[in-house]
PDB file of C-alpha atoms in Angstrom:
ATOM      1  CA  UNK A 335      11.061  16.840 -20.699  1.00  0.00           C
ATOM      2  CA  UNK A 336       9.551  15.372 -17.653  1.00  0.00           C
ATOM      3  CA  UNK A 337       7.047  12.440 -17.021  1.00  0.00           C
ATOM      4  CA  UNK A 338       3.821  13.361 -15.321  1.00  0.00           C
ATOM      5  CA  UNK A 339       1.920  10.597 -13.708  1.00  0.00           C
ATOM      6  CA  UNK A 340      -1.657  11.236 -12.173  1.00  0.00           C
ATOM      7  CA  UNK A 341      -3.956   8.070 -10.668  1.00  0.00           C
ATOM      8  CA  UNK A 342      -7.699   8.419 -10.557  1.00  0.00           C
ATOM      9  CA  UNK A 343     -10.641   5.912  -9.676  1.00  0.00           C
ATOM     10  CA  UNK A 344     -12.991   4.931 -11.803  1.00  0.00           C
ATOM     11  CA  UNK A 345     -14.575   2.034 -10.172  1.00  0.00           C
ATOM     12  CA  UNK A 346     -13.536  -0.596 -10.644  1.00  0.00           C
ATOM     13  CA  UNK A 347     -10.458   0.995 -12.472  1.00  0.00           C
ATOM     14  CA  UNK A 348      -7.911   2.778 -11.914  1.00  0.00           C
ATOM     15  CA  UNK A 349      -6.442   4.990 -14.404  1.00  0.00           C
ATOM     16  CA  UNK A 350      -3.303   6.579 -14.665  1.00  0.00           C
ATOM     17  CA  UNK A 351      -2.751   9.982 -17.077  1.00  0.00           C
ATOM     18  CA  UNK A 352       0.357   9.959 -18.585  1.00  0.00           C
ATOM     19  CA  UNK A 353       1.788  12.966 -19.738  1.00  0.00           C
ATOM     20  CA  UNK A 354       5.247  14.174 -20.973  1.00  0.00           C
ATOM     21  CA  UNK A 355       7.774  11.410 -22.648  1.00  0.00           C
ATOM     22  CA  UNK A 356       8.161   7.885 -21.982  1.00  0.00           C
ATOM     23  CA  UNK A 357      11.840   7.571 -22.917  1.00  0.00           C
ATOM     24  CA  UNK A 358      15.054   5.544 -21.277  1.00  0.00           C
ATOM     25  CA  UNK A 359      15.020   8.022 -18.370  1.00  0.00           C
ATOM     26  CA  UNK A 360      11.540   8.723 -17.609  1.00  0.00           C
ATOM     27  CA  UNK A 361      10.718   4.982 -17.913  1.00  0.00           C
ATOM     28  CA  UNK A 362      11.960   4.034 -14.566  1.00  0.00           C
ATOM     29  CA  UNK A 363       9.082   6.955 -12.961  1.00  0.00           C
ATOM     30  CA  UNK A 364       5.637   5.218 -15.186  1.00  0.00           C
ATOM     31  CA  UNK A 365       7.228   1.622 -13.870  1.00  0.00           C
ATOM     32  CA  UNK A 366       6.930   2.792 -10.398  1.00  0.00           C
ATOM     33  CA  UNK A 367       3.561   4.333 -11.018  1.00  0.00           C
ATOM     34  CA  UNK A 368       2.297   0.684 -12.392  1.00  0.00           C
ATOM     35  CA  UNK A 369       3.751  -0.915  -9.523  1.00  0.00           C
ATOM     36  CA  UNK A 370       2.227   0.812  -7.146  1.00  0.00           C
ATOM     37  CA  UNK A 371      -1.330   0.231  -8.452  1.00  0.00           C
ATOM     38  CA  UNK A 372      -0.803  -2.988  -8.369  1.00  0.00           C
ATOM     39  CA  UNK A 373       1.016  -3.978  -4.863  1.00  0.00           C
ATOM     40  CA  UNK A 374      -1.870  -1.928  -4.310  1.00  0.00           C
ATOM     41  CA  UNK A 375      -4.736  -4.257  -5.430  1.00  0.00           C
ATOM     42  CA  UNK A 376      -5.588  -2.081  -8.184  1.00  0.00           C
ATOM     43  CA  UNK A 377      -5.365  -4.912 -11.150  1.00  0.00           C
ATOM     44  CA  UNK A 378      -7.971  -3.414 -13.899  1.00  0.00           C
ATOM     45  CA  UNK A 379      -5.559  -0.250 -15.233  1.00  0.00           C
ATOM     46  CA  UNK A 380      -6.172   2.223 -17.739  1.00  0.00           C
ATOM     47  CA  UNK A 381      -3.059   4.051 -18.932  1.00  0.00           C
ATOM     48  CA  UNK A 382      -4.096   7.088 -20.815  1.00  0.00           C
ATOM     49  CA  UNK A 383      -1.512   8.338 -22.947  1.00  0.00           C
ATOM     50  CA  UNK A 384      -3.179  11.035 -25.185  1.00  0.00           C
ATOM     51  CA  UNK A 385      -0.822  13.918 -23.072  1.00  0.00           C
ATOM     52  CA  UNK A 386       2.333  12.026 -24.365  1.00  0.00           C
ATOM     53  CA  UNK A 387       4.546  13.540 -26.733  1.00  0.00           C
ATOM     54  CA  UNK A 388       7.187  11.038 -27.135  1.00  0.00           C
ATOM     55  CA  UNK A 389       7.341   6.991 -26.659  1.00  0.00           C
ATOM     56  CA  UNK A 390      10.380   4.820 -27.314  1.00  0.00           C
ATOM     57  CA  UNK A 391      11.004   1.305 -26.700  1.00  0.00           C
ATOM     58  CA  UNK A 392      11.787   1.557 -23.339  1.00  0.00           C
ATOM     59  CA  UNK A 393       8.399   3.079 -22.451  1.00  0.00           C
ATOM     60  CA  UNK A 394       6.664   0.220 -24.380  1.00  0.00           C
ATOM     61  CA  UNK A 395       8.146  -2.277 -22.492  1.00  0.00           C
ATOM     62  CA  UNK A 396       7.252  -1.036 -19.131  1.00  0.00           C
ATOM     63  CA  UNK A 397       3.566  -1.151 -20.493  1.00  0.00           C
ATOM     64  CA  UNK A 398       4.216  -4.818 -21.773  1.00  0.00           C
ATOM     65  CA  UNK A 399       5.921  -5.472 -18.729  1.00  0.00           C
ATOM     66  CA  UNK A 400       2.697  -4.246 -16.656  1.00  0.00           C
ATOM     67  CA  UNK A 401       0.439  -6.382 -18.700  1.00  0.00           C
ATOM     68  CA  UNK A 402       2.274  -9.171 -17.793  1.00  0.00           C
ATOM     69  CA  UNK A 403       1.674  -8.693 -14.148  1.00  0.00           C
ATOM     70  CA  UNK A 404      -1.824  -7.758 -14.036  1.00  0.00           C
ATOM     71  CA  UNK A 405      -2.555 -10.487 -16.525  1.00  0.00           C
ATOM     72  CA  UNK A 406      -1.259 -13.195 -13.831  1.00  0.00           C
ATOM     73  CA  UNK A 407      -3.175 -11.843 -11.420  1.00  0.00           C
ATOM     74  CA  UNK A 408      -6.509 -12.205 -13.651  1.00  0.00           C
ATOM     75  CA  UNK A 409      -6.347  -8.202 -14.109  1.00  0.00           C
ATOM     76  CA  UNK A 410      -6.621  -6.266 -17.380  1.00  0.00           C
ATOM     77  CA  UNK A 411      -4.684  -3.108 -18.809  1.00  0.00           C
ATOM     78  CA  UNK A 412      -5.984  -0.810 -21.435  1.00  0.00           C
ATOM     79  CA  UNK A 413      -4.580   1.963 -23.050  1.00  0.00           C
ATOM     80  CA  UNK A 414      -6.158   5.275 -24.394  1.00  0.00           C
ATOM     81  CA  UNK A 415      -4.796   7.012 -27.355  1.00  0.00           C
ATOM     82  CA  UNK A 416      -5.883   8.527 -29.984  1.00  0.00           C
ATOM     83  CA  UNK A 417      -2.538  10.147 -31.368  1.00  0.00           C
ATOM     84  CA  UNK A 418      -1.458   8.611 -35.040  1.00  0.00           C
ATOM     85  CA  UNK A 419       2.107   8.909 -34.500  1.00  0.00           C
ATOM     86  CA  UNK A 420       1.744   6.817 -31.280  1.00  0.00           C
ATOM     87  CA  UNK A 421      -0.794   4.062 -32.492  1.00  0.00           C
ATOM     88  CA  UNK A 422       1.179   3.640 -35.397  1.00  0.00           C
ATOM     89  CA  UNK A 423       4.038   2.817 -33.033  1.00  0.00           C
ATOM     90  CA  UNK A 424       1.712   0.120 -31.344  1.00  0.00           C
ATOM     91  CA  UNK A 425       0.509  -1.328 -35.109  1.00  0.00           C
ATOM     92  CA  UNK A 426       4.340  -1.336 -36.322  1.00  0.00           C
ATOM     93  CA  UNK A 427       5.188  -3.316 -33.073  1.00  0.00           C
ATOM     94  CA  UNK A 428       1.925  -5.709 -33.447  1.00  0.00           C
ATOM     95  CA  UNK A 429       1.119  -4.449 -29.739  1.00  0.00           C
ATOM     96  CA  UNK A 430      -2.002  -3.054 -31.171  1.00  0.00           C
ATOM     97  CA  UNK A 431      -3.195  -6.486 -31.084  1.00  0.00           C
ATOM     98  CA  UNK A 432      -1.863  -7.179 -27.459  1.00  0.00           C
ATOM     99  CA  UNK A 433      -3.204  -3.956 -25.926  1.00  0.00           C
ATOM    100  CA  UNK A 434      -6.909  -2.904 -25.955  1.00  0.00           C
ATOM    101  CA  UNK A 435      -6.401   0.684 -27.422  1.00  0.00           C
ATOM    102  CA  UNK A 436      -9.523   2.717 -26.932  1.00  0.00           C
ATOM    103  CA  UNK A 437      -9.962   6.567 -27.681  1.00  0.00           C
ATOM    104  CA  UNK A 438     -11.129   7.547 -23.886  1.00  0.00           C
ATOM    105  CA  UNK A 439     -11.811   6.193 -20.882  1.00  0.00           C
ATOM    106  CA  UNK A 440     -15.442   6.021 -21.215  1.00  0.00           C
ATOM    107  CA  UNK A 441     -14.647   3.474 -24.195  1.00  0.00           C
ATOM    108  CA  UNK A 442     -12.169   1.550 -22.380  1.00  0.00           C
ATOM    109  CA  UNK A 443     -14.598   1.642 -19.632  1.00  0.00           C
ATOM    110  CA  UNK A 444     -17.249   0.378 -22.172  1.00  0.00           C
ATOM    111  CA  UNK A 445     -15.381  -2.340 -23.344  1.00  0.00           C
ATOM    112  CA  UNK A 446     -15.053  -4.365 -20.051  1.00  0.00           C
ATOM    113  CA  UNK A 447     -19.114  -3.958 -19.377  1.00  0.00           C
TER     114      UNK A 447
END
């Protein structure tokens, strides 16, 4: 299956839609996405997730890996998802606690106000 990546502004974030797996070969195409936000200027992300079907380690540590760099920059990354089999990834990892997971935008919008 193939990663779909699709950037939208929402002042002052910008949030990527994530759809398809995140797996050992689609990895590579999210880290480019992320890194192109931000060698853009764009440090408050939102990566929405709730179109994924499938994440595996690989795809979680882009995500920590993009943390990481907006976080040194004084940015923020949230993540929206609402799918059980995917948060539960995120609780069994303890990233649940890293991450601010939020069930839309609106919310992870909410939370920075």
């Amino acid at each position: 299956m193939e990663l779909t990546v699709e950037t939208r502004a929402v002042p002052p974030f910008e949030v990527l839609e994530i759809g398809g797996e995140i797996d050992v070969y689609t990895a590579p195409r999210l880290r480019e996405a992320v890194v192109e936000a931000i060698e853009s200027g764009k440090l408050r992300l939102i990566v929405d997730v709730q179109r994924v079907d499938f994440l595996d380690s690989t795809g979680l540590g882009v995500l920590v890996g993009a943390l990481k760099r907006v976080r040194a920059d004084d940015g923020t990354l949230d993540i929206v998802c609402t799918h059980e089999r995917l948060l539960k990834i995120f609780q069994i990892t303890g990233l649940d606690k890293v991450f601010g997971l939020h069930d839309s935008v609106e919310a992870a919008v909410a939370a920075h106000a």
